[in-house]
C-alpha cells in the first residue's frame, strides 16, 4: 500500500511575540486572557491536525479483512487436499494394482513441479500485467510480492494479501495439470509426464488463465472511461464478458481436451478392449471422490476471494449441483444397465462438481440443481457413448467427465446467470449495481466463444507438446514394462505386498 505524505505549515507555532512590561500607571488589557486562550486553542488544534494526518492517509488505503484472509487460507488448503490425496486416491483406485503407485507419484510430483514453476514465472505471466493472453515478467520469482502488497477482489475497497492470492491460484494451476495424467495412465514414461506438464502449463494453462481471469480489479473502475481502459488491458475473454467463476474453461475444459489429445497421440493400452482393466479399488475411488467433494467447497467458494454472501452462494450451489448430478447419473445408469454402480455414483458426483464450477457464483440454487441434473446425464453419455464414438483410450475418463462437464457448465452458466432465472446477473462497476440488461442468448454466445477458444488452444498446444516430448525423450514405456506395471518398472516399488 502506498504511503501518503502530509504538508505542514512553515510558520512556527511554538512561540509568540514578547509583550512589553506593564507600567503601574497603565491599565491592564481586559481581553488579554481571552486572546491567550484562543492562541492556545489554535496551537492545540494545529498539533492534533499534524499528528492525525498520517492516520487519515492510511485510512484511505484498503486493509485486508482478517476473516477474508482466514477464508482464503482455508480454501487454499482445501484445494491442496483435493489433489493430495483426493485426486490421487480417486485415480489410484481406478487403475490396476500394478500401476497404483505410478499414478500417485505422477499426481504428487506434477502438483509439486507446477507450484514451483508458478512461483518462478507462472504467476507473473498469468497475473503480472496487461495483455490478451500473457502478462509480463514484472513479478518473476514473486518480485514485489510482499506481506504488505494487496490483490483485488470483486468488491470495491476490499483487498486480500497478494500472497494469499498467489498461493490460491498456484493450487489451481497444479491440480489442472495433475488432472490430465488420468487420461493416459498406465502407459507413459514418468519423465515424459513431467516434461509435458511443464510445456503445457507454460503455453496453455498460463495464457488461458490470463485470458479468462486477468483484469485490474474493481477499484480501477471509477467511470465509463476508466472501464474502457480496464477492458482494453484485460485478458482476451474477460474483455468479452465471459463468465467463469472458478475454472470451467481454465481448469476443466482445458485439462479434459489435453487429456483426450494425449490419449489419441499415445495410443491405447496393451489389451484395451480385450483384457479386463477394471478398477482395483473402488473403496479408494470413493474416498478420493469424497475428498474431492469436500475440497471443492474451497475451490468454488474460495474463488470469490471474500467471505461474504456470494461465497455462501457458491458454497450451497456446489452442494446442490453435486448431489443432483450424483442422483441423475445413478438413475441414468440404473435405467440403462439395470444396476447402479459405486463407480457411477462417484463419477456423477465429480461431474456435478465440474459442471457447477464456472457457474457457482453466478446462478441461483435452482439453477445449480438443473445444471447438476443435466451434467450427470450428459457426462454419463460422455464416458460411454461419446467415448466409443471417439475411439480413444481415455483411461480414467478425463475428457468424458471434465471436458464434457466443463462444456456443459460453461454454456449453462450463460443461461442461469440471468436474474430472471434466479441468477446474479452481471455487475456494473460504473453504476455500482447489477446491470439492468441481461441477454441470455448474447451471454451464451460469449460463453461458447470461451469454450471454443479453450478447446482449440488446449488441443493445439497439447498436440505439439506431446509430439515434442516424444521426439526428445519418448512418451511411452516399452511393452514389457507396461505389462509388468509402472510401479516396478518406473519406480522400483509395489503398492501391495501380498
Short mmCIF file of C-alpha atoms in Angstrom, two decimals:
data_model
loop_
_atom_site.label_atom_id
_atom_site.label_comp_id
_atom_site.label_asym_id
_atom_site.label_seq_id
_atom_site.Cartn_x
_atom_site.Cartn_y
_atom_site.Cartn_z
CA UNK A 1 0.00 0.00 0.00
CA UNK A 2 1.25 3.44 -0.86
CA UNK A 3 2.03 5.76 1.94
CA UNK A 4 0.54 9.27 1.95
CA UNK A 5 2.54 12.35 2.88
CA UNK A 6 1.11 15.37 4.65
CA UNK A 7 2.19 19.01 4.27
CA UNK A 8 2.93 21.13 7.31
CA UNK A 9 2.91 24.90 7.79
CA UNK A 10 6.23 26.77 7.68
CA UNK A 11 5.08 29.08 10.46
CA UNK A 12 6.25 28.33 13.95
CA UNK A 13 3.55 27.54 16.46
CA UNK A 14 5.84 27.18 19.48
CA UNK A 15 6.30 30.86 20.47
CA UNK A 16 4.58 34.24 20.45
CA UNK A 17 5.96 37.82 20.32
CA UNK A 18 7.12 39.17 23.70
CA UNK A 19 4.78 41.70 25.34
CA UNK A 20 6.21 44.90 26.95
CA UNK A 21 6.07 45.07 30.74
CA UNK A 22 3.02 46.88 32.15
CA UNK A 23 3.61 50.16 33.95
CA UNK A 24 1.75 50.88 37.17
CA UNK A 25 0.14 53.90 35.54
CA UNK A 26 -1.13 51.82 32.59
CA UNK A 27 -4.38 49.89 32.76
CA UNK A 28 -4.05 46.11 32.07
CA UNK A 29 -5.67 44.80 28.84
CA UNK A 30 -9.01 43.25 29.91
CA UNK A 31 -9.03 40.93 26.77
CA UNK A 32 -5.53 39.54 27.25
CA UNK A 33 -6.70 36.26 28.82
CA UNK A 34 -9.26 35.68 26.11
CA UNK A 35 -6.69 36.19 23.35
CA UNK A 36 -4.23 33.84 25.08
CA UNK A 37 -6.86 31.12 25.34
CA UNK A 38 -7.69 31.44 21.63
CA UNK A 39 -3.99 31.21 20.73
CA UNK A 40 -3.58 28.11 22.88
CA UNK A 41 -6.64 26.53 21.27
CA UNK A 42 -5.25 27.18 17.78
CA UNK A 43 -1.90 25.67 18.75
CA UNK A 44 -3.54 22.50 20.12
CA UNK A 45 -5.77 22.17 17.05
CA UNK A 46 -2.81 22.55 14.70
CA UNK A 47 -0.76 19.97 16.57
CA UNK A 48 -3.67 17.50 16.54
CA UNK A 49 -4.14 18.01 12.81
CA UNK A 50 -0.47 17.36 12.14
CA UNK A 51 -0.47 14.22 14.27
CA UNK A 52 -3.66 12.80 12.72
CA UNK A 53 -2.71 13.50 9.09
CA UNK A 54 -0.74 10.25 8.63
CA UNK A 55 -3.62 8.26 10.16
CA UNK A 56 -6.09 9.89 7.79
CA UNK A 57 -3.87 9.00 4.85
CA UNK A 58 -3.63 5.38 5.97
CA UNK A 59 -7.38 5.21 6.45
CA UNK A 60 -7.83 5.75 2.71
CA UNK A 61 -5.96 2.55 1.78
CA UNK A 62 -7.92 -0.74 1.92
CA UNK A 63 -6.76 -3.15 4.60
CA UNK A 64 -7.34 -6.91 4.22
CA UNK A 65 -10.06 -8.25 6.47
CA UNK A 66 -8.83 -10.95 8.84
CA UNK A 67 -11.86 -13.08 8.07
CA UNK A 68 -11.15 -12.94 4.33
CA UNK A 69 -7.51 -13.84 4.92
CA UNK A 70 -8.50 -16.82 7.07
CA UNK A 71 -11.07 -17.96 4.50
CA UNK A 72 -8.55 -17.80 1.66
CA UNK A 73 -6.00 -19.75 3.70
CA UNK A 74 -8.56 -22.47 4.44
CA UNK A 75 -9.72 -22.54 0.81
CA UNK A 76 -6.16 -22.98 -0.40
CA UNK A 77 -5.65 -25.89 1.98
CA UNK A 78 -8.89 -27.46 0.75
CA UNK A 79 -7.71 -27.31 -2.87
CA UNK A 80 -4.41 -28.90 -1.88
CA UNK A 81 -6.42 -31.67 -0.21
CA UNK A 82 -8.43 -32.10 -3.41
CA UNK A 83 -5.24 -33.09 -5.18
CA UNK A 84 -3.21 -34.66 -2.40
CA UNK A 85 -4.70 -37.08 -1.51
CA UNK A 86 -8.16 -36.59 -3.10
CA UNK A 87 -7.41 -36.79 -6.82
CA UNK A 88 -4.52 -39.19 -6.24
CA UNK A 89 -6.75 -41.70 -4.43
CA UNK A 90 -9.62 -41.22 -6.89
CA UNK A 91 -7.30 -42.01 -9.79
CA UNK A 92 -5.36 -44.63 -7.85
CA UNK A 93 -8.43 -46.72 -7.20
CA UNK A 94 -9.35 -46.68 -10.88
CA UNK A 95 -6.09 -48.14 -12.20
CA UNK A 96 -4.90 -51.72 -11.90
CA UNK A 97 -2.93 -52.86 -8.88
CA UNK A 98 0.39 -52.82 -10.73
CA UNK A 99 0.04 -49.11 -11.55
CA UNK A 100 -1.23 -47.74 -8.25
CA UNK A 101 2.00 -46.08 -7.13
CA UNK A 102 2.74 -44.68 -10.57
CA UNK A 103 -0.46 -42.63 -10.65
CA UNK A 104 0.06 -41.46 -7.07
CA UNK A 105 3.60 -40.44 -7.96
CA UNK A 106 2.53 -38.59 -11.09
CA UNK A 107 -0.16 -36.60 -9.29
CA UNK A 108 2.11 -35.69 -6.36
CA UNK A 109 5.18 -34.71 -8.38
CA UNK A 110 3.28 -32.88 -11.13
CA UNK A 111 1.49 -30.86 -8.45
CA UNK A 112 4.82 -30.01 -6.83
CA UNK A 113 6.58 -29.08 -10.07
CA UNK A 114 3.78 -26.74 -11.11
CA UNK A 115 3.74 -24.97 -7.73
CA UNK A 116 7.47 -24.33 -8.14
CA UNK A 117 7.02 -23.03 -11.70
CA UNK A 118 4.09 -20.88 -10.59
CA UNK A 119 6.25 -19.13 -8.02
CA UNK A 120 9.10 -18.64 -10.51
CA UNK A 121 7.26 -17.29 -13.57
CA UNK A 122 3.71 -18.64 -13.81
CA UNK A 123 2.09 -16.09 -11.53
CA UNK A 124 3.84 -13.22 -13.24
CA UNK A 125 2.80 -14.33 -16.73
CA UNK A 126 -0.78 -15.04 -15.67
CA UNK A 127 -1.44 -12.04 -13.43
CA UNK A 128 1.58 -9.77 -13.72
CA UNK A 129 0.50 -7.29 -16.37
CA UNK A 130 -1.62 -6.27 -19.32
CA UNK A 131 -2.01 -8.39 -22.43
CA UNK A 132 -4.57 -10.54 -24.22
CA UNK A 133 -3.04 -13.90 -23.31
CA UNK A 134 0.13 -13.27 -21.33
CA UNK A 135 1.15 -10.83 -18.65
CA UNK A 136 4.79 -9.93 -18.22
CA UNK A 137 7.81 -10.86 -16.11
CA UNK A 138 7.48 -7.97 -13.67
CA UNK A 139 6.74 -10.40 -10.83
CA UNK A 140 9.11 -13.19 -11.81
CA UNK A 141 10.37 -15.02 -8.72
CA UNK A 142 7.48 -13.22 -6.96
CA UNK A 143 9.37 -9.95 -7.17
CA UNK A 144 7.50 -7.23 -5.32
CA UNK A 145 5.04 -9.64 -3.73
CA UNK A 146 5.36 -8.91 -0.03
CA UNK A 147 3.24 -9.27 3.11
CA UNK A 148 2.12 -5.68 2.51
CA UNK A 149 1.14 -5.98 -1.17
CA UNK A 150 -2.54 -6.46 -1.90
CA UNK A 151 -4.61 -8.22 -4.55
CA UNK A 152 -8.00 -7.02 -5.73
CA UNK A 153 -11.22 -8.91 -5.05
CA UNK A 154 -14.58 -8.36 -6.72
CA UNK A 155 -15.73 -5.61 -4.35
CA UNK A 156 -14.55 -2.04 -4.40
CA UNK A 157 -12.39 -1.16 -1.42
CA UNK A 158 -11.84 -4.80 -0.47
CA UNK A 159 -8.46 -6.50 -0.90
CA UNK A 160 -6.65 -9.60 0.28
CA UNK A 161 -2.91 -10.14 0.74
CA UNK A 162 -1.31 -10.81 -2.62
CA UNK A 163 0.50 -13.77 -1.10
CA UNK A 164 -2.88 -15.36 -0.35
CA UNK A 165 -3.89 -14.88 -3.98
CA UNK A 166 -0.60 -16.33 -5.21
CA UNK A 167 -1.00 -19.47 -3.10
CA UNK A 168 -4.65 -19.97 -4.03
CA UNK A 169 -4.01 -19.64 -7.74
CA UNK A 170 -0.97 -21.92 -7.51
CA UNK A 171 -3.19 -24.78 -6.36
CA UNK A 172 -5.49 -24.23 -9.35
CA UNK A 173 -2.63 -24.41 -11.81
CA UNK A 174 -1.23 -27.50 -10.12
CA UNK A 175 -4.46 -29.51 -9.94
CA UNK A 176 -5.25 -28.69 -13.57
CA UNK A 177 -2.01 -30.26 -14.75
CA UNK A 178 -2.49 -33.21 -12.40
CA UNK A 179 -5.96 -33.89 -13.82
CA UNK A 180 -4.52 -34.58 -17.27
CA UNK A 181 -2.43 -37.59 -16.24
CA UNK A 182 -5.54 -39.72 -15.75
CA UNK A 183 -6.23 -39.76 -19.49
CA UNK A 184 -3.04 -41.67 -20.35
CA UNK A 185 -2.48 -43.58 -17.13
CA UNK A 186 -0.68 -46.94 -17.10
CA UNK A 187 1.46 -46.45 -20.20
CA UNK A 188 3.51 -43.21 -20.17
CA UNK A 189 7.09 -42.70 -19.04
CA UNK A 190 7.43 -40.69 -15.85
CA UNK A 191 9.95 -38.17 -17.31
CA UNK A 192 7.59 -37.64 -20.25
CA UNK A 193 4.73 -36.80 -17.89
CA UNK A 194 6.85 -34.17 -16.17
CA UNK A 195 8.21 -32.59 -19.35
CA UNK A 196 4.76 -32.44 -20.93
CA UNK A 197 3.35 -30.84 -17.78
CA UNK A 198 5.99 -28.10 -17.89
CA UNK A 199 5.33 -27.33 -21.55
CA UNK A 200 1.55 -27.44 -21.31
CA UNK A 201 1.48 -25.35 -18.13
CA UNK A 202 3.64 -22.66 -19.71
CA UNK A 203 1.98 -22.41 -23.10
CA UNK A 204 -1.60 -23.42 -22.32
CA UNK A 205 -2.66 -23.05 -18.70
CA UNK A 206 -0.97 -19.70 -18.14
CA UNK A 207 -2.38 -17.93 -21.24
CA UNK A 208 -5.89 -19.34 -20.77
CA UNK A 209 -5.90 -18.28 -17.11
CA UNK A 210 -4.76 -14.80 -18.13
CA UNK A 211 -7.29 -14.56 -20.96
CA UNK A 212 -10.24 -15.53 -18.75
CA UNK A 213 -9.37 -14.08 -15.34
CA UNK A 214 -7.00 -11.14 -15.64
CA UNK A 215 -8.28 -7.62 -15.00
CA UNK A 216 -7.15 -4.63 -12.97
CA UNK A 217 -9.83 -5.02 -10.32
CA UNK A 218 -12.96 -3.05 -9.40
CA UNK A 219 -11.19 -0.12 -7.75
CA UNK A 220 -9.75 0.83 -11.14
CA UNK A 221 -13.26 1.37 -12.50
CA UNK A 222 -14.45 4.83 -11.47
CA UNK A 223 -16.40 5.85 -14.57
CA UNK A 224 -17.17 4.72 -18.10
CA UNK A 225 -13.82 5.92 -19.42
CA UNK A 226 -11.96 4.00 -16.71
CA UNK A 227 -13.99 0.89 -17.55
CA UNK A 228 -12.89 1.18 -21.18
CA UNK A 229 -9.26 1.37 -20.07
CA UNK A 230 -9.63 -1.65 -17.77
CA UNK A 231 -11.35 -3.65 -20.50
CA UNK A 232 -8.67 -2.77 -23.05
CA UNK A 233 -5.95 -4.02 -20.71
CA UNK A 234 -7.79 -7.15 -19.54
CA UNK A 235 -7.48 -10.73 -20.72
CA UNK A 236 -8.99 -11.68 -24.08
CA UNK A 237 -12.10 -13.47 -22.79
CA UNK A 238 -12.60 -11.29 -19.72
CA UNK A 239 -12.82 -8.28 -22.02
CA UNK A 240 -15.56 -10.02 -23.99
CA UNK A 241 -17.60 -10.70 -20.89
CA UNK A 242 -17.06 -14.45 -20.47
CA UNK A 243 -18.23 -15.77 -17.09
CA UNK A 244 -16.09 -18.40 -15.38
CA UNK A 245 -16.35 -18.17 -11.63
CA UNK A 246 -13.93 -20.94 -10.63
CA UNK A 247 -12.46 -22.60 -13.70
CA UNK A 248 -14.88 -24.36 -16.03
CA UNK A 249 -12.79 -23.31 -19.02
CA UNK A 250 -9.45 -22.59 -17.35
CA UNK A 251 -9.31 -25.86 -15.43
CA UNK A 252 -11.74 -28.50 -16.66
CA UNK A 253 -12.20 -28.00 -20.39
CA UNK A 254 -8.52 -27.15 -20.61
CA UNK A 255 -7.43 -30.35 -18.86
CA UNK A 256 -10.08 -32.52 -20.49
CA UNK A 257 -9.07 -31.58 -24.02
CA UNK A 258 -5.37 -32.01 -23.27
CA UNK A 259 -6.09 -35.44 -21.82
CA UNK A 260 -8.08 -36.52 -24.86
CA UNK A 261 -5.32 -35.38 -27.20
CA UNK A 262 -2.79 -37.29 -25.12
CA UNK A 263 -4.86 -40.46 -25.22
CA UNK A 264 -5.06 -40.20 -29.02
CA UNK A 265 -1.38 -39.40 -29.57
CA UNK A 266 -0.03 -42.01 -27.16
CA UNK A 267 -2.40 -44.76 -28.21
CA UNK A 268 -4.37 -47.40 -26.38
CA UNK A 269 -3.12 -49.57 -23.56
CA UNK A 270 -1.99 -53.06 -24.44
CA UNK A 271 -5.03 -55.32 -24.26
CA UNK A 272 -7.54 -52.46 -24.25
CA UNK A 273 -10.94 -53.83 -25.24
CA UNK A 274 -9.74 -57.44 -24.91
CA UNK A 275 -8.46 -57.74 -21.35
CA UNK A 276 -10.11 -56.76 -18.09
CA UNK A 277 -8.95 -53.34 -16.93
CA UNK A 278 -11.38 -52.95 -14.07
CA UNK A 279 -10.55 -50.56 -11.20
CA UNK A 280 -8.60 -52.34 -8.49
CA UNK A 281 -10.14 -50.48 -5.53
CA UNK A 282 -13.45 -48.66 -5.73
CA UNK A 283 -13.10 -48.11 -2.00
CA UNK A 284 -10.15 -45.80 -2.68
CA UNK A 285 -12.03 -44.17 -5.53
CA UNK A 286 -14.95 -43.45 -3.21
CA UNK A 287 -12.63 -41.99 -0.58
CA UNK A 288 -10.96 -39.87 -3.24
CA UNK A 289 -14.29 -38.64 -4.59
CA UNK A 290 -15.38 -37.70 -1.07
CA UNK A 291 -12.21 -35.70 -0.51
CA UNK A 292 -12.72 -34.02 -3.86
CA UNK A 293 -16.26 -33.03 -2.89
CA UNK A 294 -15.17 -31.56 0.44
CA UNK A 295 -12.17 -29.80 -1.07
CA UNK A 296 -14.27 -28.39 -3.90
CA UNK A 297 -16.03 -26.07 -1.47
CA UNK A 298 -12.72 -24.24 -1.12
CA UNK A 299 -12.17 -24.44 -4.87
CA UNK A 300 -15.52 -22.85 -5.73
CA UNK A 301 -16.47 -20.68 -2.77
CA UNK A 302 -12.86 -19.62 -2.28
CA UNK A 303 -12.83 -18.25 -5.82
CA UNK A 304 -14.96 -15.36 -4.59
CA UNK A 305 -11.83 -14.17 -2.72
CA UNK A 306 -14.03 -12.86 0.10
CA UNK A 307 -16.04 -14.45 2.90
CA UNK A 308 -19.40 -12.92 2.05
CA UNK A 309 -22.81 -13.75 0.62
CA UNK A 310 -21.51 -14.65 -2.83
CA UNK A 311 -19.12 -17.16 -1.26
CA UNK A 312 -22.12 -18.64 0.56
CA UNK A 313 -24.00 -18.83 -2.76
CA UNK A 314 -21.10 -20.65 -4.41
CA UNK A 315 -20.91 -22.96 -1.40
CA UNK A 316 -24.57 -24.00 -1.45
CA UNK A 317 -24.61 -24.30 -5.25
CA UNK A 318 -21.64 -26.67 -5.06
CA UNK A 319 -23.52 -28.81 -2.56
CA UNK A 320 -26.78 -28.90 -4.52
CA UNK A 321 -25.34 -29.44 -8.01
CA UNK A 322 -23.07 -32.26 -6.88
CA UNK A 323 -25.88 -34.08 -5.13
CA UNK A 324 -28.15 -33.62 -8.16
CA UNK A 325 -25.55 -34.99 -10.57
CA UNK A 326 -24.94 -37.99 -8.33
CA UNK A 327 -28.66 -38.75 -8.39
CA UNK A 328 -29.12 -38.24 -12.14
CA UNK A 329 -26.05 -40.31 -13.08
CA UNK A 330 -27.13 -43.10 -10.73
CA UNK A 331 -30.69 -43.13 -12.08
CA UNK A 332 -29.46 -42.99 -15.67
CA UNK A 333 -27.10 -45.90 -15.14
CA UNK A 334 -29.76 -47.83 -13.25
CA UNK A 335 -32.22 -47.42 -16.10
CA UNK A 336 -29.65 -48.13 -18.81
CA UNK A 337 -27.73 -51.03 -17.28
CA UNK A 338 -30.15 -52.45 -14.77
CA UNK A 339 -27.92 -51.78 -11.75
CA UNK A 340 -26.46 -48.62 -10.22
CA UNK A 341 -22.72 -48.78 -9.55
CA UNK A 342 -20.44 -47.26 -6.95
CA UNK A 343 -18.14 -46.08 -9.72
CA UNK A 344 -21.08 -44.40 -11.42
CA UNK A 345 -22.20 -42.59 -8.27
CA UNK A 346 -18.67 -41.33 -7.58
CA UNK A 347 -18.25 -40.25 -11.19
CA UNK A 348 -21.61 -38.49 -11.06
CA UNK A 349 -20.50 -36.51 -8.03
CA UNK A 350 -17.35 -35.36 -9.82
CA UNK A 351 -19.38 -34.49 -12.92
CA UNK A 352 -21.61 -32.25 -10.82
CA UNK A 353 -18.61 -30.59 -9.22
CA UNK A 354 -17.09 -29.91 -12.61
CA UNK A 355 -20.27 -28.52 -14.17
CA UNK A 356 -21.08 -26.13 -11.33
CA UNK A 357 -17.53 -24.77 -11.21
CA UNK A 358 -17.97 -21.97 -13.80
CA UNK A 359 -21.48 -21.17 -12.58
CA UNK A 360 -21.31 -21.45 -8.80
CA UNK A 361 -21.19 -17.72 -8.01
CA UNK A 362 -23.49 -16.61 -10.84
CA UNK A 363 -26.55 -18.86 -10.67
CA UNK A 364 -29.23 -19.37 -8.07
CA UNK A 365 -29.70 -22.63 -6.14
CA UNK A 366 -32.39 -23.89 -8.51
CA UNK A 367 -30.16 -23.12 -11.46
CA UNK A 368 -27.46 -25.18 -9.76
CA UNK A 369 -29.95 -28.02 -9.30
CA UNK A 370 -30.75 -28.09 -13.01
CA UNK A 371 -27.08 -27.84 -14.00
CA UNK A 372 -26.29 -30.80 -11.75
CA UNK A 373 -29.13 -32.93 -13.09
CA UNK A 374 -28.13 -32.20 -16.69
CA UNK A 375 -24.42 -32.77 -16.04
CA UNK A 376 -24.98 -36.21 -14.52
CA UNK A 377 -26.81 -37.46 -17.60
CA UNK A 378 -24.58 -35.73 -20.17
CA UNK A 379 -21.35 -36.95 -18.56
CA UNK A 380 -22.76 -40.48 -18.29
CA UNK A 381 -23.12 -40.33 -22.05
CA UNK A 382 -19.66 -38.77 -22.29
CA UNK A 383 -17.89 -41.73 -20.69
CA UNK A 384 -19.92 -44.29 -22.64
CA UNK A 385 -21.45 -43.25 -25.97
CA UNK A 386 -19.10 -40.37 -26.77
CA UNK A 387 -16.06 -42.38 -25.70
CA UNK A 388 -16.99 -45.17 -28.11
CA UNK A 389 -17.54 -42.64 -30.89
CA UNK A 390 -14.12 -41.05 -30.35
CA UNK A 391 -12.38 -44.42 -30.07
CA UNK A 392 -9.72 -43.12 -27.69
CA UNK A 393 -8.44 -44.94 -24.61
CA UNK A 394 -9.04 -42.12 -22.13
CA UNK A 395 -8.04 -44.34 -19.23
CA UNK A 396 -9.84 -42.56 -16.39
CA UNK A 397 -12.40 -40.60 -18.43
CA UNK A 398 -10.81 -37.21 -18.02
CA UNK A 399 -12.50 -35.80 -21.12
CA UNK A 400 -15.81 -37.55 -20.53
CA UNK A 401 -16.15 -36.01 -17.07
CA UNK A 402 -14.02 -32.85 -17.02
CA UNK A 403 -14.21 -31.88 -20.67
CA UNK A 404 -17.89 -32.66 -21.22
CA UNK A 405 -18.87 -31.48 -17.75
CA UNK A 406 -16.91 -28.26 -18.15
CA UNK A 407 -18.52 -27.50 -21.51
CA UNK A 408 -21.97 -28.20 -20.10
CA UNK A 409 -21.43 -25.97 -17.10
CA UNK A 410 -19.84 -23.15 -19.08
CA UNK A 411 -22.75 -22.93 -21.53
CA UNK A 412 -25.46 -23.28 -18.88
CA UNK A 413 -23.81 -20.51 -16.87
CA UNK A 414 -24.89 -18.12 -19.60
CA UNK A 415 -28.47 -19.31 -19.19
CA UNK A 416 -28.94 -19.48 -15.43
CA UNK A 417 -26.90 -16.42 -14.53
CA UNK A 418 -29.86 -14.41 -15.81
CA UNK A 419 -31.62 -12.52 -12.98
CA UNK A 420 -34.95 -13.61 -14.47
CA UNK A 421 -33.95 -17.22 -13.71
CA UNK A 422 -32.62 -16.53 -10.24
CA UNK A 423 -29.04 -15.69 -11.20
CA UNK A 424 -26.92 -12.79 -10.07
CA UNK A 425 -26.64 -11.18 -13.48
CA UNK A 426 -23.57 -9.13 -14.39
CA UNK A 427 -22.38 -6.38 -12.07
CA UNK A 428 -21.92 -2.89 -13.48
CA UNK A 429 -18.96 -1.33 -11.67
CA UNK A 430 -19.69 2.09 -13.13
CA UNK A 431 -23.26 2.23 -11.83
CA UNK A 432 -22.30 0.12 -8.80
CA UNK A 433 -25.34 -2.08 -9.37
CA UNK A 434 -26.37 -5.19 -11.26
CA UNK A 435 -26.69 -4.37 -14.95
CA UNK A 436 -30.32 -3.95 -15.95
CA UNK A 437 -29.98 -5.59 -19.35
CA UNK A 438 -29.04 -9.29 -19.47
CA UNK A 439 -29.45 -11.21 -22.70
CA UNK A 440 -29.32 -14.98 -22.29
CA UNK A 441 -28.64 -15.51 -26.00
CA UNK A 442 -25.81 -12.98 -26.05
CA UNK A 443 -24.20 -14.39 -22.92
CA UNK A 444 -24.43 -17.98 -24.14
CA UNK A 445 -22.73 -16.86 -27.36
CA UNK A 446 -19.90 -15.31 -25.34
CA UNK A 447 -19.67 -18.49 -23.26
CA UNK A 448 -19.47 -20.57 -26.43
CA UNK A 449 -16.61 -18.40 -27.67
CA UNK A 450 -14.73 -19.10 -24.44
CA UNK A 451 -15.37 -22.83 -24.78
CA UNK A 452 -14.20 -22.93 -28.40
CA UNK A 453 -11.11 -20.86 -27.67
CA UNK A 454 -10.12 -23.20 -24.84
CA UNK A 455 -10.74 -26.34 -26.90
CA UNK A 456 -8.66 -25.11 -29.83
CA UNK A 457 -5.85 -23.60 -27.77
CA UNK A 458 -5.51 -26.57 -25.44
CA UNK A 459 -5.82 -29.08 -28.26
CA UNK A 460 -3.12 -27.46 -30.40
CA UNK A 461 -0.69 -26.85 -27.54
CA UNK A 462 -1.20 -30.35 -26.14
CA UNK A 463 -0.64 -31.98 -29.53
CA UNK A 464 2.56 -30.03 -30.14
CA UNK A 465 3.79 -30.67 -26.60
CA UNK A 466 3.19 -34.42 -26.81
CA UNK A 467 4.94 -34.63 -30.17
CA UNK A 468 7.89 -32.62 -28.91
CA UNK A 469 8.23 -34.77 -25.81
CA UNK A 470 8.04 -37.91 -27.94
CA UNK A 471 10.85 -36.62 -30.15
CA UNK A 472 13.01 -35.57 -27.22
CA UNK A 473 12.70 -38.45 -24.74
CA UNK A 474 9.88 -40.70 -25.90
CA UNK A 475 6.36 -40.86 -24.50
CA UNK A 476 5.53 -44.49 -23.98
CA UNK A 477 7.15 -47.18 -21.89
CA UNK A 478 8.29 -50.37 -23.66
CA UNK A 479 5.71 -53.14 -23.99
CA UNK A 480 7.34 -55.40 -21.41
CA UNK A 481 7.40 -52.58 -18.84
CA UNK A 482 3.75 -51.79 -19.49
CA UNK A 483 2.81 -55.42 -18.96
CA UNK A 484 4.90 -55.59 -15.79
CA UNK A 485 3.31 -52.44 -14.45
CA UNK A 486 4.74 -48.98 -13.94
CA UNK A 487 5.10 -49.35 -10.19
CA UNK A 488 8.00 -51.75 -10.58
CA UNK A 489 9.35 -50.68 -13.97
CA UNK A 490 9.31 -46.92 -13.33
CA UNK A 491 9.67 -46.61 -9.56
CA UNK A 492 11.02 -49.92 -8.27
CA UNK A 493 8.22 -50.24 -5.72
CA UNK A 494 4.94 -52.02 -5.29
CA UNK A 495 1.82 -50.76 -3.59
CA UNK A 496 0.76 -54.07 -2.10
CA UNK A 497 2.80 -56.92 -0.64
CA UNK A 498 0.55 -59.97 -0.86
#
